Amino acid sequence: MIIDCSKYSGKCSCGHEHPLETRMVVVEYGALHRFDEYMSQCGLTGRRTVLYDTNTYNLPGMVHIPADREIVLEANGLHSEKSLIESIVPQLDNPQVIVTVGSGTLMDFARYNANSLGIPFVAVPTLASSDGFTANICSVVIDGHKRSIPMHAPALVVTDLNIISGAPMFLTVSGIADILSKHISLADWLIAHLVSGEHYCERVAILAREAMELMNRSVAGLLRGEEPDFESMATAQMYSGLTMQMMGSSRAASGAEHLIAHLVEMKPPRFESAHGIHGECVGVGSVLAAEEYHRLASLGRPRARAFEPLDEGWVREKFGPLADGILAENAHDVLSTFDPQRIVDVWDEIVYIISQIPSAEELAGTFRDLEGKYRLSDIGIDESLKPEILDISSAIRNRLTLARMRRVLDFGE
Ligand SMILES: [Zn+2]
Ligand SMILES: [Zn+2]
C-alpha cells in the first residue's frame, strides 16, 4: 500500500486546509530495498544521516540504508528527554535530511533535531506499536514534564513489513489498542465540539474511523486464528497519525484514555510502580473510560454545576512534586470557556455518542483474548486507585474530555 497524502489535504468543508508535510507513506513487504527510489520520488536528496539504536541496527532482516553518516545510539536508557535529544546534534554532522530507523523514541530524536536544524526527516518504523509515525507531534520530557509539542512530520514514511512482522506480538497488540482507543478519543472530540464549539472536522474524523475499522477487521481475523494482517494494521497506524498532522494536534487520536498513558509516564505519588508501553496503557485507559462513560449515560440527565478551578490543595496532594506544572497547565481551564448548561442541553446527543462506544467488557475481552493488558493491575497500578484515576488523569492536560466535564456536572450521586 502506498498512501499519496496529497488527497487528504486541500480546502475542506470545515474551513481548514489541512496541510500535510508527509508526501508519501509506503507500507509494503521489502520496502527498504526500494528506499532510494522512494527518496528521489519525494525529492529528498542531499547529505543523509541515518539514525538507529543498537536494537534496530541489529534487527533480523534489517536492510541498512545507504548513508553519508550512520549513528547507532545505545538503546539501553534511551528516552525522549530534551537534553538527551539535543546531545546528539554534534554527531549528526550537518545533514540535509535525517532518516530514523526505529520506534517512537528514536523518532522523537530525529523529529526534534530536524525541527531545530530546519531540515526534513524520514521515518522508517520498525514496529507498528503506536500511531506516532505519521504524526507531527513530538512527545518529549522537559524539566520532568511530558510535553506533546507540534513539530515537523516526516516527509516520507517507509514501512517494511518484513521488519514490522518480526516484532513481538505484545507490541502489535499495543498498536491495536492505540487504534481501538479512538472509540473514546473521537467521542470526546465530538462531545467537546457539541458543548463548546471546539473545531471539528468530518474529513479527519472519517479517516480516524477508517483506521479503527481497518484495525477492527484485522483483530477479528486474529481472533479467528488467521495470520496477522500486518499491512492493514500498519496502514491503520499511518492513517491515525495523519489525522494528527491534518489537525495540527492529536485531538482526533487522543482523549481521556490517552491521559492514563501520560499518568504512567509521569508517575505522580502512588503511581511510582506504574509501567507499560504506550498502547498498553492507552488500552487500559480505554477500558476505564468506556466503563465510566457508559455509567454516566445510564445515570440520566445531569444538572449543571458552576465551574470552579481545580483546588490547589487537591493538586498538591495528588501530584506532589509535579503539582506546579499541573497548576500551570490548568491556569486557563477549558471548562471555564463555555456554559456548563450546554452539556445538559445536548445530553441526549452525548448519550447517543456514548452508545456507539463498545462496552468496557467488550474492549477488555478483546485485549484479554489478544493476551494484552486490560486491567490497572496489568500496568502496575493498584486497583484501589480506580475511583479517582480519571479525576487525576484529567488534570494532566487542559483538553476538553467528558471525563473532565464531570467537574461541572451533578448526577445526584
Ligand atoms: Zn477539515
Ligand atoms: Zn496513542
Tab-separated table of C-alpha atoms and ligand atoms in Angstrom:
chain	number	residue	atom	x	y	z
A	1	MET	CA	0.000	0.000	0.000
A	2	ILE	CA	1.283	3.427	-0.920
A	3	ILE	CA	-0.613	6.359	0.559
A	4	ASP	CA	-0.451	9.525	-1.514
A	5	CYS	CA	-1.014	12.108	1.210
A	6	SER	CA	-1.976	14.918	-1.140
A	7	LYS	CA	-5.532	13.568	-1.323
A	8	TYR	CA	-6.138	14.357	2.363
A	9	SER	CA	-5.022	17.975	2.236
A	10	GLY	CA	-6.543	20.966	0.491
A	11	LYS	CA	-9.614	23.047	1.121
A	12	CYS	CA	-12.032	21.265	3.445
A	13	SER	CA	-15.671	21.913	4.315
A	14	CYS	CA	-14.547	22.560	7.910
A	15	GLY	CA	-12.815	25.702	6.680
A	16	HIS	CA	-9.251	24.451	7.115
A	17	GLU	CA	-6.659	23.448	4.527
A	18	HIS	CA	-5.127	20.515	6.431
A	19	PRO	CA	-1.624	20.932	5.022
A	20	LEU	CA	0.379	17.702	5.198
A	21	GLU	CA	4.151	17.631	5.329
A	22	THR	CA	4.187	13.902	4.698
A	23	ARG	CA	4.200	13.398	0.965
A	24	MET	CA	4.090	9.640	0.830
A	25	VAL	CA	3.631	6.671	3.149
A	26	VAL	CA	4.847	3.278	1.964
A	27	VAL	CA	3.619	0.129	3.714
A	28	GLU	CA	4.867	-2.986	1.912
A	29	TYR	CA	6.983	-6.117	2.196
A	30	GLY	CA	10.574	-5.412	1.163
A	31	ALA	CA	10.085	-1.635	1.036
A	32	LEU	CA	13.626	-0.936	2.245
A	33	HIS	CA	15.082	-2.478	-0.920
A	34	ARG	CA	13.478	0.387	-2.827
A	35	PHE	CA	14.334	3.077	-0.274
A	36	ASP	CA	16.416	5.285	-2.580
A	37	GLU	CA	13.687	5.172	-5.210
A	38	TYR	CA	11.110	6.456	-2.706
A	39	MET	CA	13.515	9.142	-1.503
A	40	SER	CA	14.029	10.510	-5.001
A	41	GLN	CA	10.283	10.330	-5.766
A	42	CYS	CA	9.821	12.692	-2.813
A	43	GLY	CA	12.725	14.910	-3.859
A	44	LEU	CA	14.709	14.070	-0.732
A	45	THR	CA	18.273	14.436	-1.882
A	46	GLY	CA	21.459	15.629	-0.242
A	47	ARG	CA	23.642	14.637	2.654
A	48	ARG	CA	21.919	11.909	4.609
A	49	THR	CA	22.380	10.968	8.264
A	50	VAL	CA	20.728	7.724	9.294
A	51	LEU	CA	19.862	7.159	12.931
A	52	TYR	CA	19.451	3.723	14.532
A	53	ASP	CA	19.657	2.399	18.039
A	54	THR	CA	21.559	-0.736	18.935
A	55	ASN	CA	18.345	-2.776	18.742
A	56	THR	CA	17.051	-1.538	15.411
A	57	TYR	CA	20.507	-1.681	13.812
A	58	ASN	CA	20.767	-5.360	14.628
A	59	LEU	CA	17.192	-6.417	13.844
A	60	PRO	CA	16.893	-9.619	11.858
A	61	GLY	CA	16.212	-8.780	8.234
A	62	MET	CA	17.298	-5.149	8.612
A	63	VAL	CA	18.403	-3.628	5.327
A	64	HIS	CA	20.872	-0.875	6.193
A	65	ILE	CA	20.082	2.256	4.256
A	66	PRO	CA	22.856	3.966	2.248
A	67	ALA	CA	24.086	6.812	4.448
A	68	ASP	CA	26.635	9.615	4.443
A	69	ARG	CA	26.699	9.315	8.192
A	70	GLU	CA	25.354	6.481	10.311
A	71	ILE	CA	24.657	6.871	14.022
A	72	VAL	CA	23.788	3.950	16.272
A	73	LEU	CA	22.593	5.086	19.703
A	74	GLU	CA	22.741	2.813	22.736
A	75	ALA	CA	19.176	1.526	23.111
A	76	ASN	CA	19.521	0.989	26.829
A	77	GLY	CA	18.192	4.007	28.706
A	78	LEU	CA	17.204	5.851	25.541
A	79	HIS	CA	14.223	8.096	26.293
A	80	SER	CA	12.664	11.257	24.872
A	81	GLU	CA	14.246	13.807	27.157
A	82	LYS	CA	15.186	17.202	25.775
A	83	SER	CA	18.817	17.358	26.918
A	84	LEU	CA	19.456	13.785	25.770
A	85	ILE	CA	17.921	14.529	22.355
A	86	GLU	CA	19.955	17.707	21.955
A	87	SER	CA	23.169	15.957	22.983
A	88	ILE	CA	23.382	14.089	19.652
A	89	VAL	CA	23.458	17.239	17.492
A	90	PRO	CA	27.275	17.322	17.095
A	91	GLN	CA	27.238	13.698	15.859
A	92	LEU	CA	24.677	14.453	13.149
A	93	ASP	CA	27.375	16.060	11.018
A	94	ASN	CA	25.372	18.772	9.219
A	95	PRO	CA	22.897	16.592	7.343
A	96	GLN	CA	20.390	17.808	4.744
A	97	VAL	CA	17.989	15.028	5.687
A	98	ILE	CA	17.760	12.762	8.738
A	99	VAL	CA	16.444	9.221	8.380
A	100	THR	CA	15.441	7.472	11.573
A	101	VAL	CA	15.061	3.733	11.835
A	102	GLY	CA	13.136	2.768	14.942
A	103	SER	CA	10.227	3.381	17.224
A	104	GLY	CA	8.647	6.419	18.847
A	105	THR	CA	11.606	7.401	20.998
A	106	LEU	CA	14.101	7.362	18.145
A	107	MET	CA	11.505	9.129	16.007
A	108	ASP	CA	11.464	11.987	18.521
A	109	PHE	CA	15.260	12.218	18.354
A	110	ALA	CA	15.041	12.795	14.610
A	111	ARG	CA	11.921	14.949	14.690
A	112	TYR	CA	13.194	17.310	17.366
A	113	ASN	CA	16.620	17.783	15.806
A	114	ALA	CA	15.324	18.032	12.228
A	115	ASN	CA	12.983	20.712	13.518
A	116	SER	CA	15.828	22.659	15.148
A	117	LEU	CA	18.013	22.311	12.032
A	118	GLY	CA	15.162	23.198	9.661
A	119	ILE	CA	15.639	20.078	7.537
A	120	PRO	CA	13.250	17.241	6.586
A	121	PHE	CA	13.307	13.823	8.168
A	122	VAL	CA	12.213	10.396	7.042
A	123	ALA	CA	10.729	7.725	9.266
A	124	VAL	CA	11.425	4.023	8.932
A	125	PRO	CA	9.252	2.409	11.606
A	126	THR	CA	10.452	-0.913	12.942
A	127	LEU	CA	7.301	-1.510	14.985
A	128	ALA	CA	3.628	-0.787	14.494
A	129	SER	CA	3.073	-0.385	18.219
A	130	SER	CA	1.648	3.141	18.060
A	131	ASP	CA	0.374	5.755	15.663
A	132	GLY	CA	3.038	8.386	16.107
A	133	PHE	CA	4.963	7.698	12.884
A	134	THR	CA	2.967	9.884	10.545
A	135	ALA	CA	2.200	12.477	13.206
A	136	ASN	CA	3.853	15.831	13.713
A	137	ILE	CA	3.727	15.644	17.496
A	138	CYS	CA	6.945	15.352	19.456
A	139	SER	CA	6.455	13.783	22.874
A	140	VAL	CA	9.302	14.977	24.956
A	141	VAL	CA	10.031	15.326	28.652
A	142	ILE	CA	11.132	18.872	29.512
A	143	ASP	CA	12.031	19.621	33.138
A	144	GLY	CA	10.253	16.478	34.274
A	145	HIS	CA	7.010	17.237	32.430
A	146	LYS	CA	5.744	15.311	29.463
A	147	ARG	CA	5.022	17.711	26.617
A	148	SER	CA	3.374	16.998	23.284
A	149	ILE	CA	4.711	19.700	21.004
A	150	PRO	CA	3.654	20.055	17.351
A	151	MET	CA	6.763	19.898	15.165
A	152	HIS	CA	7.570	18.615	11.692
A	153	ALA	CA	6.106	15.377	10.417
A	154	PRO	CA	8.268	13.020	8.361
A	155	ALA	CA	8.410	13.951	4.679
A	156	LEU	CA	8.320	10.245	3.855
A	157	VAL	CA	7.487	7.114	5.847
A	158	VAL	CA	8.843	3.796	4.601
A	159	THR	CA	7.434	0.804	6.470
A	160	ASP	CA	8.963	-2.524	5.556
A	161	LEU	CA	6.518	-5.232	6.615
A	162	ASN	CA	9.352	-7.801	6.636
A	163	ILE	CA	10.640	-5.966	9.694
A	164	ILE	CA	7.324	-4.950	11.299
A	165	SER	CA	6.043	-8.519	11.104
A	166	GLY	CA	9.015	-9.757	13.096
A	167	ALA	CA	8.116	-7.631	16.123
A	168	PRO	CA	6.978	-9.438	19.269
A	169	MET	CA	3.212	-9.914	19.443
A	170	PHE	CA	2.755	-7.741	22.553
A	171	LEU	CA	3.971	-4.734	20.548
A	172	THR	CA	1.485	-5.462	17.780
A	173	VAL	CA	-1.265	-5.741	20.408
A	174	SER	CA	-0.151	-2.436	21.901
A	175	GLY	CA	-0.578	-0.891	18.449
A	176	ILE	CA	-4.042	-2.418	18.150
A	177	ALA	CA	-5.068	-0.867	21.476
A	178	ASP	CA	-3.739	2.538	20.417
A	179	ILE	CA	-6.084	2.473	17.412
A	180	LEU	CA	-9.125	0.984	19.165
A	181	SER	CA	-8.790	3.814	21.707
A	182	LYS	CA	-10.174	6.131	19.012
A	183	HIS	CA	-13.614	4.991	20.159
A	184	ILE	CA	-13.019	7.192	23.209
A	185	SER	CA	-10.972	9.982	21.653
A	186	LEU	CA	-13.422	10.526	18.794
A	187	ALA	CA	-16.348	10.565	21.245
A	188	ASP	CA	-14.528	13.086	23.447
A	189	TRP	CA	-13.808	15.294	20.448
A	190	LEU	CA	-17.367	15.261	19.114
A	191	ILE	CA	-18.828	15.899	22.577
A	192	ALA	CA	-16.391	18.790	23.104
A	193	HIS	CA	-17.460	20.206	19.741
A	194	LEU	CA	-21.134	19.994	20.684
A	195	VAL	CA	-20.749	21.662	24.065
A	196	SER	CA	-18.029	24.245	23.469
A	197	GLY	CA	-17.988	24.764	19.700
A	198	GLU	CA	-14.425	23.452	19.513
A	199	HIS	CA	-13.330	22.987	15.913
A	200	TYR	CA	-14.398	19.642	14.445
A	201	CYS	CA	-13.656	18.180	11.038
A	202	GLU	CA	-15.599	15.364	9.441
A	203	ARG	CA	-12.781	14.592	6.950
A	204	VAL	CA	-10.385	13.992	9.836
A	205	ALA	CA	-12.963	12.033	11.840
A	206	ILE	CA	-13.706	9.810	8.826
A	207	LEU	CA	-10.009	8.999	8.395
A	208	ALA	CA	-9.721	8.172	12.109
A	209	ARG	CA	-12.767	5.907	11.838
A	210	GLU	CA	-11.274	4.247	8.760
A	211	ALA	CA	-8.174	3.467	10.832
A	212	MET	CA	-10.398	1.985	13.526
A	213	GLU	CA	-12.367	-0.114	11.040
A	214	LEU	CA	-9.217	-1.477	9.366
A	215	MET	CA	-7.953	-2.431	12.803
A	216	ASN	CA	-11.282	-3.964	13.844
A	217	ARG	CA	-11.263	-6.218	10.785
A	218	SER	CA	-7.648	-7.247	11.474
A	219	VAL	CA	-8.488	-8.026	15.094
A	220	ALA	CA	-11.480	-10.142	14.059
A	221	GLY	CA	-9.160	-12.144	11.775
A	222	LEU	CA	-6.561	-12.545	14.520
A	223	LEU	CA	-9.186	-13.778	16.957
A	224	ARG	CA	-10.331	-16.326	14.365
A	225	GLY	CA	-6.764	-17.617	14.376
A	226	GLU	CA	-5.807	-16.205	10.964
A	227	GLU	CA	-2.328	-14.945	10.103
A	228	PRO	CA	-1.885	-11.321	11.240
A	229	ASP	CA	-2.728	-8.804	8.519
A	230	PHE	CA	0.300	-6.573	9.077
A	231	GLU	CA	-0.400	-4.449	6.047
A	232	SER	CA	-3.845	-3.404	7.324
A	233	MET	CA	-2.640	-2.923	10.881
A	234	ALA	CA	0.311	-0.754	9.868
A	235	THR	CA	-1.871	1.224	7.458
A	236	ALA	CA	-4.338	1.900	10.284
A	237	GLN	CA	-1.471	3.338	12.357
A	238	MET	CA	-0.421	5.554	9.462
A	239	TYR	CA	-3.960	6.872	8.915
A	240	SER	CA	-4.309	7.691	12.589
A	241	GLY	CA	-1.012	9.554	12.604
A	242	LEU	CA	-2.099	11.520	9.547
A	243	THR	CA	-5.191	12.747	11.423
A	244	MET	CA	-2.839	14.403	13.922
A	245	GLN	CA	-0.929	16.082	11.147
A	246	MET	CA	-4.125	17.258	9.446
A	247	MET	CA	-5.388	18.766	12.697
A	248	GLY	CA	-2.042	20.076	13.873
A	249	SER	CA	-2.898	18.353	17.150
A	250	SER	CA	-3.646	14.914	18.497
A	251	ARG	CA	-7.312	15.877	19.046
A	252	ALA	CA	-8.790	13.035	16.992
A	253	ALA	CA	-6.400	10.441	18.316
A	254	SER	CA	-6.077	11.200	21.999
A	255	GLY	CA	-8.803	11.700	24.581
A	256	ALA	CA	-9.380	10.756	28.203
A	257	GLU	CA	-7.937	7.280	27.600
A	258	HIS	CA	-4.539	8.611	26.478
A	259	LEU	CA	-4.122	10.557	29.695
A	260	ILE	CA	-3.719	7.244	31.518
A	261	ALA	CA	-0.570	6.694	29.443
A	262	HIS	CA	0.649	10.181	30.393
A	263	LEU	CA	-0.067	9.375	34.036
A	264	VAL	CA	2.030	6.222	33.812
A	265	GLU	CA	4.921	8.182	32.327
A	266	MET	CA	4.708	10.998	34.875
A	267	LYS	CA	4.416	8.684	37.888
A	268	PRO	CA	2.876	11.022	40.467
A	269	PRO	CA	2.735	9.817	44.105
A	270	ARG	CA	1.121	6.357	44.449
A	271	PHE	CA	1.776	5.647	40.748
A	272	GLU	CA	5.508	5.088	41.164
A	273	SER	CA	5.293	1.438	40.060
A	274	ALA	CA	3.129	2.144	37.030
A	275	HIS	CA	4.623	0.748	33.832
A	276	GLY	CA	3.711	-0.316	30.332
A	277	ILE	CA	4.300	0.816	26.795
A	278	HIS	CA	2.133	3.497	25.233
A	279	GLY	CA	-0.570	1.363	23.602
A	280	GLU	CA	-0.856	-0.944	26.604
A	281	CYS	CA	-1.574	1.987	28.928
A	282	VAL	CA	-3.936	3.516	26.371
A	283	GLY	CA	-5.787	0.195	26.133
A	284	VAL	CA	-6.298	0.075	29.888
A	285	GLY	CA	-7.333	3.736	29.742
A	286	SER	CA	-9.896	2.931	27.037
A	287	VAL	CA	-11.473	0.210	29.173
A	288	LEU	CA	-11.652	2.610	32.151
A	289	ALA	CA	-13.116	5.445	30.089
A	290	ALA	CA	-15.640	3.159	28.360
A	291	GLU	CA	-16.835	1.906	31.724
A	292	GLU	CA	-17.193	5.406	33.164
A	293	TYR	CA	-18.838	6.906	30.054
A	294	HIS	CA	-21.431	4.127	29.821
A	295	ARG	CA	-22.069	4.503	33.550
A	296	LEU	CA	-22.621	8.259	33.149
A	297	ALA	CA	-25.001	7.623	30.244
A	298	SER	CA	-27.037	5.316	32.464
A	299	LEU	CA	-27.443	7.901	35.244
A	300	GLY	CA	-29.910	10.140	33.442
A	301	ARG	CA	-29.630	13.804	32.555
A	302	PRO	CA	-27.287	15.592	34.988
A	303	ARG	CA	-27.611	19.132	36.347
A	304	ALA	CA	-25.077	21.816	35.542
A	305	ARG	CA	-22.696	22.879	38.257
A	306	ALA	CA	-20.831	26.188	38.288
A	307	PHE	CA	-17.212	25.976	37.171
A	308	GLU	CA	-14.598	26.063	39.902
A	309	PRO	CA	-10.873	25.921	39.276
A	310	LEU	CA	-9.059	22.799	40.425
A	311	ASP	CA	-8.392	23.013	44.141
A	312	GLU	CA	-4.702	23.729	44.677
A	313	GLY	CA	-4.573	21.593	47.826
A	314	TRP	CA	-6.016	18.652	45.863
A	315	VAL	CA	-3.484	19.115	43.054
A	316	ARG	CA	-0.585	19.248	45.535
A	317	GLU	CA	-1.821	16.142	47.316
A	318	LYS	CA	-2.303	14.109	44.128
A	319	PHE	CA	0.718	15.311	42.161
A	320	GLY	CA	3.325	16.058	44.843
A	321	PRO	CA	6.470	17.424	43.184
A	322	LEU	CA	4.676	17.659	39.804
A	323	ALA	CA	1.941	19.958	41.168
A	324	ASP	CA	3.301	23.273	39.866
A	325	GLY	CA	3.272	22.002	36.286
A	326	ILE	CA	-0.285	20.722	36.677
A	327	LEU	CA	-1.458	24.038	38.135
A	328	ALA	CA	0.147	25.914	35.238
A	329	GLU	CA	-1.473	23.551	32.713
A	330	ASN	CA	-4.884	24.277	34.249
A	331	ALA	CA	-4.446	28.031	34.665
A	332	HIS	CA	-6.794	28.662	31.733
A	333	ASP	CA	-9.135	25.763	32.295
A	334	VAL	CA	-11.039	24.855	29.144
A	335	LEU	CA	-14.042	24.078	31.374
A	336	SER	CA	-14.387	27.787	32.122
A	337	THR	CA	-14.785	28.701	28.444
A	338	PHE	CA	-18.426	27.678	27.970
A	339	ASP	CA	-21.668	27.452	29.938
A	340	PRO	CA	-21.918	24.018	31.628
A	341	GLN	CA	-25.667	24.105	30.970
A	342	ARG	CA	-24.758	23.448	27.350
A	343	ILE	CA	-23.694	19.896	28.305
A	344	VAL	CA	-27.096	19.324	29.909
A	345	ASP	CA	-28.876	20.731	26.858
A	346	VAL	CA	-27.184	18.282	24.469
A	347	TRP	CA	-27.193	15.362	26.896
A	348	ASP	CA	-29.345	13.173	24.620
A	349	GLU	CA	-26.799	13.552	21.829
A	350	ILE	CA	-23.988	12.758	24.264
A	351	VAL	CA	-25.808	9.602	25.360
A	352	TYR	CA	-26.117	8.586	21.702
A	353	ILE	CA	-22.398	9.182	21.092
A	354	ILE	CA	-21.569	7.061	24.132
A	355	SER	CA	-23.867	4.297	22.865
A	356	GLN	CA	-21.517	3.930	19.866
A	357	ILE	CA	-18.562	3.114	22.147
A	358	PRO	CA	-18.086	-0.608	22.811
A	359	SER	CA	-18.717	-1.621	26.402
A	360	ALA	CA	-15.798	-1.898	28.819
A	361	GLU	CA	-16.373	-5.666	28.900
A	362	GLU	CA	-16.139	-5.909	25.118
A	363	LEU	CA	-12.909	-3.869	24.935
A	364	ALA	CA	-11.372	-5.702	27.890
A	365	GLY	CA	-12.392	-9.029	26.334
A	366	THR	CA	-10.689	-8.139	23.050
A	367	PHE	CA	-7.433	-7.136	24.754
A	368	ARG	CA	-7.581	-10.190	27.032
A	369	ASP	CA	-8.128	-12.555	24.087
A	370	LEU	CA	-5.127	-10.978	22.348
A	371	GLU	CA	-3.138	-11.544	25.556
A	372	GLY	CA	-2.835	-7.784	26.005
A	373	LYS	CA	-3.256	-5.539	29.042
A	374	TYR	CA	-6.710	-4.515	30.165
A	375	ARG	CA	-6.672	-4.025	33.955
A	376	LEU	CA	-4.981	-1.355	36.082
A	377	SER	CA	-3.001	-4.064	37.836
A	378	ASP	CA	-1.621	-5.134	34.413
A	379	ILE	CA	0.203	-1.801	34.195
A	380	GLY	CA	1.375	-1.687	37.797
A	381	ILE	CA	-1.432	0.480	39.219
A	382	ASP	CA	-3.234	-0.548	42.398
A	383	GLU	CA	-6.898	-1.322	41.679
A	384	SER	CA	-7.834	0.682	44.796
A	385	LEU	CA	-6.919	3.860	42.856
A	386	LYS	CA	-9.608	3.191	40.260
A	387	PRO	CA	-12.308	5.510	41.710
A	388	GLU	CA	-10.040	8.568	41.439
A	389	ILE	CA	-7.825	7.753	38.482
A	390	LEU	CA	-9.879	9.578	35.840
A	391	ASP	CA	-10.036	12.685	38.064
A	392	ILE	CA	-6.272	12.646	38.419
A	393	SER	CA	-5.506	11.859	34.771
A	394	SER	CA	-7.951	14.509	33.518
A	395	ALA	CA	-5.964	17.164	35.354
A	396	ILE	CA	-2.800	16.323	33.396
A	397	ARG	CA	-3.909	18.028	30.247
A	398	ASN	CA	-6.171	21.002	29.643
A	399	ARG	CA	-8.167	19.239	26.934
A	400	LEU	CA	-11.952	19.000	26.954
A	401	THR	CA	-12.999	15.394	27.540
A	402	LEU	CA	-16.197	14.010	29.011
A	403	ALA	CA	-14.098	12.811	31.950
A	404	ARG	CA	-13.076	16.421	32.651
A	405	MET	CA	-16.637	17.694	32.136
A	406	ARG	CA	-17.741	15.683	35.170
A	407	ARG	CA	-16.392	18.559	37.302
A	408	VAL	CA	-19.241	20.811	36.108
A	409	LEU	CA	-21.953	18.158	36.224
A	410	ASP	CA	-24.092	16.918	39.097
A	411	PHE	CA	-25.522	13.429	38.619
A	412	GLY	CA	-27.124	13.466	42.070
A	413	GLU	CA	-24.786	10.727	43.286
B	1	ZN	ZN	-11.495	19.670	7.632
B	2	ZN	ZN	-1.524	6.872	21.073
